[in-house]
Structure formats: structure tokens, C-alpha cells
CSV table of C-alpha atoms and ligand atoms in Angstrom, one decimal:
chain,number,residue,atom,x,y,z
T,1,MET,CA,134.8,149.8,76.9
T,2,SER,CA,137.7,151.9,75.4
T,3,SER,CA,141.1,150.3,75.3
T,4,SER,CA,142.6,153.1,77.5
T,5,THR,CA,139.9,152.2,80.2
T,6,THR,CA,140.9,148.5,80.1
T,7,ALA,CA,144.6,149.4,80.0
T,8,LEU,CA,144.5,151.5,83.1
T,9,ALA,CA,142.3,148.9,84.9
T,10,ASP,CA,144.9,146.1,84.1
T,11,LYS,CA,147.8,148.4,85.1
T,12,VAL,CA,146.2,149.1,88.5
T,13,ALA,CA,145.5,145.4,89.2
T,14,GLN,CA,149.1,144.5,88.2
T,15,THR,CA,150.6,147.3,90.3
T,16,ILE,CA,148.7,146.3,93.4
T,17,ALA,CA,149.7,142.7,92.8
T,18,SER,CA,153.3,143.7,92.5
T,19,VAL,CA,153.2,145.1,96.0
T,20,VAL,CA,150.9,142.5,97.8
T,21,ARG,CA,151.8,139.4,95.7
T,22,PRO,CA,148.6,137.3,95.9
T,23,VAL,CA,149.4,133.6,96.4
T,24,ASP,CA,147.5,131.3,94.0
T,25,ASP,CA,143.8,131.7,94.3
T,26,ALA,CA,143.9,133.3,97.8
T,27,PHE,CA,141.8,136.4,98.0
T,28,VAL,CA,143.7,139.5,99.4
T,29,PRO,CA,141.2,141.2,101.7
T,30,LEU,CA,141.0,144.9,102.3
T,31,HIS,CA,141.9,144.8,106.0
T,32,GLU,CA,142.4,141.7,108.1
T,33,PRO,CA,142.9,141.6,111.9
T,34,GLU,CA,146.2,140.2,113.1
T,35,PHE,CA,146.5,138.4,116.5
T,36,SER,CA,150.2,137.8,116.9
T,37,GLY,CA,150.7,139.1,120.4
T,38,ARG,CA,149.2,138.1,123.8
T,39,GLU,CA,145.6,138.1,122.6
T,40,ARG,CA,145.0,134.5,123.5
T,41,ASP,CA,146.7,134.8,126.9
T,42,TYR,CA,144.6,137.8,127.9
T,43,VAL,CA,141.3,136.5,126.6
T,44,LEU,CA,141.8,133.2,128.4
T,45,ASP,CA,142.8,135.0,131.5
T,46,ALA,CA,139.5,137.0,131.3
T,47,ILE,CA,137.6,133.8,130.9
T,48,ASP,CA,139.4,132.1,133.8
T,49,SER,CA,138.7,135.1,136.0
T,50,THR,CA,134.9,134.7,135.2
T,51,PHE,CA,134.8,138.5,134.7
T,52,VAL,CA,133.9,138.4,131.0
T,53,SER,CA,131.1,141.0,131.0
T,54,SER,CA,130.4,144.4,132.4
T,55,VAL,CA,133.2,144.8,134.9
T,56,GLY,CA,136.8,143.6,135.1
T,57,ALA,CA,140.4,144.6,135.3
T,58,TYR,CA,140.9,144.6,131.5
T,59,VAL,CA,138.4,147.4,131.0
T,60,ASP,CA,140.2,149.7,133.5
T,61,ARG,CA,143.6,148.8,132.0
T,62,PHE,CA,142.5,149.2,128.4
T,63,GLU,CA,141.0,152.7,129.2
T,64,GLU,CA,144.2,153.8,130.9
T,65,GLU,CA,146.6,152.5,128.2
T,66,LEU,CA,144.4,153.8,125.4
T,67,ALA,CA,144.3,157.3,127.0
T,68,ASP,CA,148.1,157.2,127.3
T,69,PHE,CA,148.5,156.1,123.7
T,70,CYS,CA,146.2,158.9,122.4
T,71,GLY,CA,147.7,161.6,124.6
T,72,VAL,CA,144.4,162.4,126.3
T,73,LYS,CA,143.3,162.5,129.9
T,74,ARG,CA,140.6,159.9,129.7
T,75,ALA,CA,139.2,157.2,127.5
T,76,VAL,CA,135.9,155.4,128.1
T,77,VAL,CA,135.4,152.2,126.2
T,78,THR,CA,132.1,151.2,124.6
T,79,VAL,CA,130.4,148.4,122.6
T,80,ASN,CA,131.2,150.0,119.3
T,81,GLY,CA,132.3,153.2,117.6
T,82,THR,CA,128.8,154.2,116.7
T,83,ALA,CA,127.7,154.1,120.3
T,84,ALA,CA,130.8,156.1,121.3
T,85,LEU,CA,129.8,158.8,118.8
T,86,HIS,CA,126.2,158.8,119.9
T,87,ILE,CA,127.3,159.5,123.5
T,88,CYS,CA,129.8,162.2,122.4
T,89,LEU,CA,127.0,164.0,120.7
T,90,LEU,CA,124.6,163.7,123.7
T,91,LEU,CA,127.4,165.0,126.0
T,92,VAL,CA,128.0,168.2,124.0
T,93,GLY,CA,124.2,168.8,124.2
T,94,VAL,CA,122.9,167.7,120.8
T,95,GLY,CA,119.3,166.8,121.0
T,96,ARG,CA,115.9,166.7,119.2
T,97,LYS,CA,115.5,169.0,116.2
T,98,ASP,CA,119.1,170.3,116.4
T,99,GLU,CA,121.4,170.1,113.4
T,100,VAL,CA,124.9,168.6,113.4
T,101,ILE,CA,127.4,169.4,110.6
T,102,ILE,CA,129.1,166.3,109.3
T,103,PRO,CA,130.8,165.4,106.0
T,104,SER,CA,128.5,163.8,103.4
T,105,LEU,CA,131.5,161.6,102.4
T,106,THR,CA,131.7,159.4,105.5
T,107,PHE,CA,130.6,155.9,106.7
T,108,VAL,CA,126.9,155.9,107.5
T,109,ALA,CA,127.6,155.6,111.3
T,110,THR,CA,128.4,159.3,111.5
T,111,ALA,CA,125.0,160.3,110.2
T,112,ASN,CA,123.2,157.5,112.2
T,113,ALA,CA,124.7,158.7,115.5
T,114,VAL,CA,123.3,162.1,114.8
T,115,ALA,CA,119.9,160.7,114.0
T,116,TYR,CA,119.8,158.6,117.2
T,117,THR,CA,119.9,161.9,119.2
T,118,GLY,CA,116.8,163.2,117.3
T,119,ALA,CA,118.9,165.7,115.5
T,120,VAL,CA,119.3,166.1,111.7
T,121,PRO,CA,122.7,165.9,109.9
T,122,HIS,CA,123.7,168.9,107.9
T,123,PHE,CA,126.1,167.9,105.2
T,124,ALA,CA,129.3,169.6,104.5
T,125,ASP,CA,131.6,169.2,101.5
T,126,SER,CA,135.0,167.6,101.5
T,127,GLU,CA,138.3,168.7,100.0
T,128,GLU,CA,140.7,166.7,97.8
T,129,ALA,CA,143.8,167.5,100.0
T,130,THR,CA,142.6,165.6,103.1
T,131,LEU,CA,139.4,163.8,101.8
T,132,GLY,CA,137.7,165.3,104.8
T,133,MET,CA,135.6,168.4,105.7
T,134,ASP,CA,136.7,171.5,103.8
T,135,PRO,CA,137.0,174.4,106.4
T,136,ASP,CA,137.1,177.1,103.8
T,137,LYS,CA,133.9,176.0,102.1
T,138,LEU,CA,132.3,175.5,105.5
T,139,ALA,CA,133.3,179.0,106.6
T,140,ALA,CA,131.7,180.6,103.6
T,141,HIS,CA,128.6,178.4,104.0
T,142,LEU,CA,128.2,179.4,107.7
T,143,ASP,CA,128.6,183.1,106.8
T,144,ARG,CA,125.7,182.6,104.4
T,145,ILE,CA,123.3,180.6,106.6
T,146,ALA,CA,124.2,180.9,110.2
T,147,GLU,CA,123.6,183.4,113.0
T,148,GLN,CA,124.5,183.5,116.7
T,149,ARG,CA,121.9,184.0,119.4
T,150,GLY,CA,122.2,183.6,123.1
T,151,GLY,CA,125.5,181.8,122.9
T,152,SER,CA,124.3,179.3,120.3
T,153,CYS,CA,124.4,179.1,116.5
T,154,TYR,CA,121.3,178.8,114.4
T,155,ASN,CA,120.6,177.9,110.8
T,156,ARG,CA,118.6,180.9,109.5
T,157,GLU,CA,117.1,178.8,106.7
T,158,THR,CA,115.7,176.0,108.9
T,159,GLY,CA,115.4,177.8,112.2
T,160,ARG,CA,117.2,174.9,113.9
T,161,ARG,CA,120.1,175.2,116.3
T,162,ILE,CA,123.5,174.0,114.9
T,163,ALA,CA,124.6,172.0,118.0
T,164,GLY,CA,127.7,170.2,116.8
T,165,ILE,CA,130.3,169.8,114.1
T,166,VAL,CA,131.8,166.4,113.5
T,167,PRO,CA,134.8,166.2,111.2
T,168,MET,CA,135.9,162.7,110.2
T,169,HIS,CA,139.5,161.6,109.4
T,170,THR,CA,138.9,159.7,106.2
T,171,TYR,CA,140.8,156.5,105.9
T,172,GLY,CA,143.1,157.8,108.6
T,173,HIS,CA,144.1,161.1,107.0
T,174,PRO,CA,143.6,164.0,109.4
T,175,VAL,CA,141.5,166.9,108.4
T,176,ARG,CA,142.6,170.5,108.8
T,177,LEU,CA,141.8,170.6,112.5
T,178,THR,CA,143.3,174.1,113.2
T,179,GLU,CA,140.9,175.8,110.8
T,180,LEU,CA,137.9,173.7,111.9
T,181,MET,CA,138.6,174.4,115.6
T,182,GLU,CA,138.7,178.1,114.8
T,183,LEU,CA,135.3,177.8,113.1
T,184,SER,CA,133.9,175.8,116.0
T,185,LYS,CA,135.0,178.6,118.4
T,186,LYS,CA,133.9,181.5,116.2
T,187,TRP,CA,130.4,180.1,115.8
T,188,SER,CA,130.1,178.5,119.3
T,189,ILE,CA,129.5,175.1,117.8
T,190,PRO,CA,131.0,172.3,119.9
T,191,MET,CA,133.3,169.9,118.0
T,192,VAL,CA,133.3,166.1,118.2
T,193,GLU,CA,135.8,164.2,116.2
T,194,ASP,CA,134.8,161.0,114.4
T,195,ALA,CA,138.3,159.5,114.8
T,196,ALA,CA,136.9,155.9,114.2
T,197,GLU,CA,139.4,155.5,111.3
T,198,SER,CA,142.4,157.4,112.7
T,199,LEU,CA,143.8,155.6,115.7
T,200,GLY,CA,147.5,156.2,115.3
T,201,SER,CA,147.1,159.3,113.2
T,202,TYR,CA,148.5,162.7,114.3
T,203,HIS,CA,147.9,166.3,113.4
T,204,ARG,CA,151.0,168.4,113.9
T,205,GLY,CA,152.3,165.8,116.4
T,206,LYS,CA,149.1,165.5,118.4
T,207,HIS,CA,146.9,162.4,118.2
T,208,THR,CA,143.6,162.8,116.4
T,209,GLY,CA,140.5,162.5,118.6
T,210,GLY,CA,141.9,164.8,121.2
T,211,PHE,CA,141.2,168.1,119.5
T,212,GLY,CA,137.4,168.3,119.9
T,213,MET,CA,135.6,168.4,123.2
T,214,LEU,CA,135.2,164.7,122.7
T,215,GLY,CA,136.4,162.1,120.1
T,216,ALA,CA,135.2,158.7,119.1
T,217,LEU,CA,137.3,155.6,118.1
T,218,SER,CA,136.2,152.3,116.7
T,219,PHE,CA,137.7,148.8,117.2
T,220,ASN,CA,135.6,147.0,114.7
T,221,GLY,CA,137.3,144.0,113.0
T,222,ASN,CA,138.4,146.0,109.9
T,223,LYS,CA,140.0,148.9,111.8
T,224,VAL,CA,143.7,149.3,112.6
T,225,MET,CA,143.2,147.3,115.8
T,226,THR,CA,140.2,145.4,117.0
T,227,THR,CA,138.4,144.2,120.1
T,228,GLY,CA,135.9,142.2,118.0
T,229,GLY,CA,133.5,145.0,118.3
T,230,GLY,CA,134.2,148.1,120.3
T,231,GLY,CA,134.8,151.8,120.5
T,232,ALA,CA,136.0,154.5,122.8
T,233,ILE,CA,135.2,158.0,123.8
T,234,LEU,CA,138.3,160.3,124.2
T,235,THR,CA,138.4,163.5,126.1
T,236,ASN,CA,140.7,165.9,128.1
T,237,ASP,CA,137.7,166.9,130.3
T,238,SER,CA,137.5,164.6,133.4
T,239,ALA,CA,134.0,165.7,134.2
T,240,LEU,CA,132.8,164.8,130.7
T,241,ALA,CA,134.6,161.4,131.0
T,242,ASP,CA,132.8,160.7,134.2
T,243,CYS,CA,129.5,161.5,132.5
T,244,ALA,CA,130.4,159.3,129.6
T,245,LYS,CA,131.1,156.4,131.9
T,246,HIS,CA,127.9,157.0,133.8
T,247,ILE,CA,125.6,157.3,130.7
T,248,THR,CA,127.2,154.2,129.1
T,249,THR,CA,126.6,152.1,132.2
T,250,THR,CA,122.8,152.6,132.6
T,251,ALA,CA,123.4,155.6,134.9
T,252,LYS,CA,123.7,153.2,137.8
T,253,LEU,CA,124.6,154.9,141.1
T,254,PRO,CA,127.5,153.2,142.8
T,255,HIS,CA,126.2,151.0,145.7
T,256,ARG,CA,127.2,147.5,146.8
T,257,TRP,CA,123.8,146.0,146.3
T,258,ARG,CA,121.2,148.7,145.3
T,259,TYR,CA,120.0,149.2,141.8
T,260,ASP,CA,119.4,152.9,141.5
T,261,HIS,CA,119.7,154.9,138.4
T,262,ASP,CA,119.3,158.7,138.0
T,263,GLN,CA,118.5,159.1,134.3
T,264,ILE,CA,117.5,157.2,131.2
T,265,ALA,CA,120.8,155.9,129.9
T,266,TYR,CA,122.5,153.2,127.8
T,267,ASN,CA,124.1,149.8,128.1
T,268,TYR,CA,127.0,150.8,125.9
T,269,ARG,CA,129.9,149.6,128.0
T,270,MET,CA,132.6,147.3,126.5
T,271,PRO,CA,132.7,143.8,128.0
T,272,ASN,CA,135.9,142.7,129.8
T,273,LEU,CA,136.4,140.0,127.2
T,274,ASN,CA,136.7,142.5,124.5
T,275,ALA,CA,138.9,144.8,126.5
T,276,ALA,CA,141.3,141.9,127.1
T,277,LEU,CA,141.6,141.6,123.3
T,278,GLY,CA,142.1,145.4,123.2
T,279,VAL,CA,144.9,145.4,125.7
T,280,ALA,CA,146.8,142.8,123.7
T,281,GLN,CA,146.1,144.6,120.4
T,282,LEU,CA,147.3,147.9,121.7
T,283,GLU,CA,150.6,146.3,122.7
T,284,GLN,CA,151.0,145.4,119.0
T,285,LEU,CA,149.8,148.6,117.6
T,286,PRO,CA,153.0,150.7,117.2
T,287,GLU,CA,154.7,147.8,115.3
T,288,SER,CA,151.6,147.2,113.2
T,289,LEU,CA,151.3,151.0,112.3
T,290,ALA,CA,155.0,150.9,111.3
T,291,ARG,CA,154.4,148.1,108.9
T,292,LYS,CA,151.3,149.8,107.5
T,293,ARG,CA,153.4,152.8,106.8
T,294,LYS,CA,156.0,150.8,105.0
T,295,LEU,CA,153.2,149.2,102.9
T,296,ALA,CA,151.9,152.7,102.0
T,297,GLU,CA,155.4,153.7,100.9
T,298,ARG,CA,155.6,150.6,98.7
T,299,TYR,CA,152.3,151.5,97.1
T,300,ALA,CA,153.3,155.2,96.6
T,301,GLU,CA,156.5,154.1,94.8
T,302,ALA,CA,154.7,151.5,92.7
T,303,PHE,CA,152.0,154.0,91.6
T,304,ALA,CA,154.3,156.9,91.1
T,305,GLY,CA,154.7,156.2,87.4
T,306,VAL,CA,151.1,155.3,86.7
T,307,GLU,CA,149.2,158.0,84.8
T,308,GLY,CA,145.5,158.7,85.3
T,309,LEU,CA,145.5,158.4,89.1
T,310,ARG,CA,147.6,159.1,92.2
T,311,PHE,CA,148.2,157.3,95.5
T,312,VAL,CA,146.7,159.3,98.4
T,313,ALA,CA,149.4,160.5,100.7
T,314,GLU,CA,149.1,161.9,104.2
T,315,PRO,CA,148.3,165.7,104.3
T,316,ALA,CA,151.2,168.1,105.0
T,317,GLY,CA,152.0,168.4,108.7
T,318,CYS,CA,150.2,165.2,109.5
T,319,THR,CA,151.0,161.5,110.2
T,320,SER,CA,148.4,159.2,108.8
T,321,ASN,CA,147.9,155.6,110.1
T,322,TYR,CA,147.1,154.7,106.4
T,323,TRP,CA,144.2,152.7,107.6
T,324,LEU,CA,143.0,152.1,104.1
T,325,ASN,CA,145.4,152.7,101.3
T,326,THR,CA,143.6,154.7,98.6
T,327,LEU,CA,143.9,155.6,94.9
T,328,LEU,CA,142.4,158.8,93.5
T,329,LEU,CA,141.5,158.7,89.9
T,330,GLU,CA,141.9,161.8,87.8
T,331,SER,CA,138.6,161.2,85.9
T,332,SER,CA,135.2,160.7,87.5
T,333,ASP,CA,134.2,158.4,84.7
T,334,GLU,CA,132.1,155.7,86.2
T,335,ALA,CA,133.1,153.1,83.6
T,336,GLN,CA,136.8,153.6,84.5
T,337,LEU,CA,136.0,153.1,88.2
T,338,GLU,CA,134.0,149.9,87.5
T,339,ALA,CA,136.7,148.6,85.2
T,340,ILE,CA,139.4,149.0,87.8
T,341,LEU,CA,137.2,147.3,90.5
T,342,ASP,CA,136.4,144.5,88.1
T,343,ALA,CA,140.1,143.9,87.2
T,344,ALA,CA,141.3,144.0,90.8
T,345,ASN,CA,138.6,141.7,92.1
T,346,ALA,CA,139.1,139.3,89.2
T,347,ASN,CA,142.7,139.1,90.2
T,348,HIS,CA,141.7,138.2,93.8
T,349,ILE,CA,142.5,141.6,95.1
T,350,MET,CA,139.7,143.1,97.1
T,351,SER,CA,139.2,146.7,96.3
T,352,ARG,CA,136.2,148.9,96.7
T,353,PRO,CA,134.9,152.4,96.0
T,354,ALA,CA,134.2,155.1,98.6
T,355,TRP,CA,130.8,155.1,100.4
T,356,SER,CA,127.8,156.6,98.7
T,357,PRO,CA,127.7,160.1,100.0
T,358,MET,CA,125.1,160.4,102.8
T,359,HIS,CA,122.9,163.0,101.0
T,360,GLN,CA,122.3,160.3,98.3
T,361,LEU,CA,120.9,157.8,100.8
T,362,PRO,CA,117.0,157.8,101.1
T,363,MET,CA,116.8,158.4,104.8
T,364,TYR,CA,119.1,161.5,104.6
T,365,ALA,CA,117.9,162.9,101.2
T,366,ASP,CA,116.0,165.7,102.8
T,367,SER,CA,118.7,166.8,105.2
T,368,PRO,CA,120.1,170.3,104.9
T,369,LYS,CA,123.4,170.6,102.9
T,370,MET,CA,125.7,172.9,101.2
T,371,ASN,CA,127.0,172.4,97.7
T,372,LEU,CA,128.6,169.0,97.7
T,373,ALA,CA,130.3,168.9,94.3
T,374,VAL,CA,133.7,167.8,95.7
T,375,ALA,CA,132.2,165.0,97.8
T,376,ASP,CA,130.2,163.8,94.8
T,377,GLY,CA,133.3,163.8,92.6
T,378,LEU,CA,135.5,162.1,95.2
T,379,ALA,CA,132.9,159.3,95.6
T,380,ARG,CA,133.3,158.5,91.9
T,381,ARG,CA,137.2,158.6,92.0
T,382,LEU,CA,138.3,156.9,95.2
T,383,ILE,CA,139.4,153.3,95.4
T,384,ASN,CA,140.5,151.5,98.6
T,385,ILE,CA,143.1,148.8,98.1
T,386,PRO,CA,144.4,146.0,100.4
T,387,SER,CA,146.0,147.5,103.6
T,388,SER,CA,146.6,144.8,106.2
T,389,PRO,CA,150.0,145.2,107.9
T,390,GLN,CA,150.7,141.5,107.3
T,391,LEU,CA,150.8,142.2,103.6
T,392,LEU,CA,154.3,143.7,104.0
T,393,HIS,CA,156.7,141.2,102.7
X,401,PLP,C1,134.0,152.4,111.7
X,401,PLP,C2,133.5,153.7,111.7
X,401,PLP,C3,132.6,154.1,112.7
X,401,PLP,C4,132.1,153.3,113.9
X,401,PLP,O1,131.9,152.0,113.6
X,401,PLP,P1,131.5,150.8,114.5
X,401,PLP,O2,131.4,149.7,113.6
X,401,PLP,O3,130.2,151.2,115.2
X,401,PLP,O4,132.6,150.6,115.5
X,401,PLP,C5,132.1,155.4,112.7
X,401,PLP,N1,132.5,156.3,111.8
X,401,PLP,C6,133.3,156.0,110.8
X,401,PLP,C7,133.8,157.0,109.8
X,401,PLP,C8,133.8,154.7,110.7
X,401,PLP,O5,134.7,154.3,109.7
């Protein structure tokens, strides 16, 4: 390994350590949940009420307070973010043999949710400025391959309908939603936002997840707030929200004792126990986001003088939740990336590269795609570093 490779790796590990100050041999995780509010009270209250499962007051309360926080009409909570995304896709009409445009650089859940509907992901490239879907490149790609017929959009190369477009706000940084919404409208392709990573992120003052017809959130243990496992569907369309509620609760028709169901549906609702945790976490969220923001500022200052990489800042006009703080290396030299991950982890600082792009995974290798040069490059240059709010000293 060259001495400059080792030097940068050591410098990165030292710089992270100067911000997060690891104590002795304790490992600094990437993102840890924090339960410093009324979590215990609410969870115990749910247990005492015996309403721990499919119905209960905390579910209703969490849905209302979440919709308020996100500035949308309705929120419907689910067992996890992947399930939320699955339902969003079904509700905009995605089905068997359709195609759905998603970024190749995303967590596998985005692609899997598409596959659950029987549709095929169609991979779009990302851009360096937002780490998300590049609207300019997508516009040129659609001009090349798409055509409109009978109010829908079709891929002329595969003959399949393009039934959805799903931008994802990578590590909490909002994509260029204005341009993507224009594309969605121009080509009659409904937009669903994968906002799993962007609770607390805003695009021109408006919360992410509320721009598409529907948006999906995740409350997995490593996200900005957690319900243990959980997710939510956001929408400004009350009729769609009612459908979401129905289809996530086995399509049971309301009746005091009868079990009647009017379609094949899903058991995707969030249990009351998890919602109790969610209500408490949401109370803590603004304060937690403020601390995460401060931590990101510290990292930005600390890395300002380090050559060979930059700290990823929120895109212009946006407020990011800085879910995972991220470094972007100048070089896509694999040895450099490995050396930095080695040095950081050897210093008990958890850090990890971006996901392998979806088109490189065996199950999605044959999916349609555009040129993915930027996504491929980014995947070799991105490093996530510790981001828990409690790391702020
Ligand atoms: C976390 C996440 C999801 C959903 O994850 P669940 O673990 O199912 O809650 C979906 N998409 C992205 C991009 C994510 O990061």
C-alpha cells in the first residue's frame, strides 16, 4: 500500500476520533437509538392496557402526530418501511410485468418492494450533488426509450409499462424533487418517494415524503427514530390513505363481530406496542435532529482541511436530517476505500461503504437500466461515519 494511501486513512480515522472521542475500547456504532424520553412510560402503558397488538390508542395517536410533523394530511403506520413502500407501489397501480424507475444506488428494500408487486426495477443513475436520482440524466434517458400511449408511459425497448418512479433521499439528503416531479407529470409516471432515510429532511421548506402521490418512511432501529421495527405511508390524498389502511389490515370490513374481507390484502399494520415507542420517539425527534445537525457541523469543520475527500453537505435549498454522516473520496481507488475502512474500524470507529448498487446484485442483474457510471463511482467513494445524536459532546 502506498504511503499516501495509509496517510489519508490514518488522517480520516484521527479526524473522526477528534469529533466523536471514542472512550477506551468502546466501539462507536454508526447509528444507535436513544430512549431518553417517555418511551418506558408509553410502552408500559400499552402493556397495562392489554392493547399491544393490532389496535390501540397509540396507533391512532402516532398516525396523527406523524402526519402533523411531516406536514401531510395522513399517515398510515406499518410493520416496516419495506411494507410501506410495497403498499405505496400497489396503490399507484404498479403490478405484474410493469417497470418502476428507482436509483441503482439505494438500500435493497427499494428494489425488493418493486419485485414484490411482480414488477421489474429499472435502474436510474445518481448525481454527486444529492447522491440521489439525477433528473437531467433521467430526462435524456426517457426521451430515448419512453413513449406515451393511452395515458401511460411505456419502455419502447422492453414493451413494458413504466408504472412508477421512486426517488430515494440518500442518507437524508433530499433529491431534486422539483425536476423529478416535472418528469413524473410530463411522462404520466406516478411518483412514490422512498423517504425511509429522510424523516426530518426538507426540500425548499417542505418535508420530504409529501411530494409524491405517496411516500414511505422507516422506523427501523438504525434510522433517525425507531419503533423497534416500523414504517409509515404518507399522503395528502385521504382516499388513498383509507385504501392504505384497508389493504394493510387484511381488507377487513368494519363490523363488530363479522370477519369479512373484500380483497386479498396484507397484515402490515403496526402493533400498538411499537406505536407507543413511536409516540415517545417523535416527542424527542426535534431535539435529536438539532443535535445531529450540530454533529454534522463539527464533522464539516474537522474535515474542511483534509485533502482527498469532502464531507457531504446538504444540497442547496434543502435541510437534511444528516441521518448518516458521509465522506466522499475524490478517488475511486478501491485500495484507498479499504484502507480508510480498515483504519477507522481498527480505531473502534464503525464506518462502512455505500451499498453495492442494485444492478450488481444477482437477482437484479438482468433488470433494465441506463448508464450508471455515477452510481458505480459513488459506490466506490462513499463512506458512512458515526452519526448518533448522543455522540455530540
Ligand atoms: C431503511 C430503508 C428502507 C426500509 O427499511 P425497513 O427496514 O423495512 O424499515 C427502505 N428504503 C431505504 C432506502 C432504507 O434505507
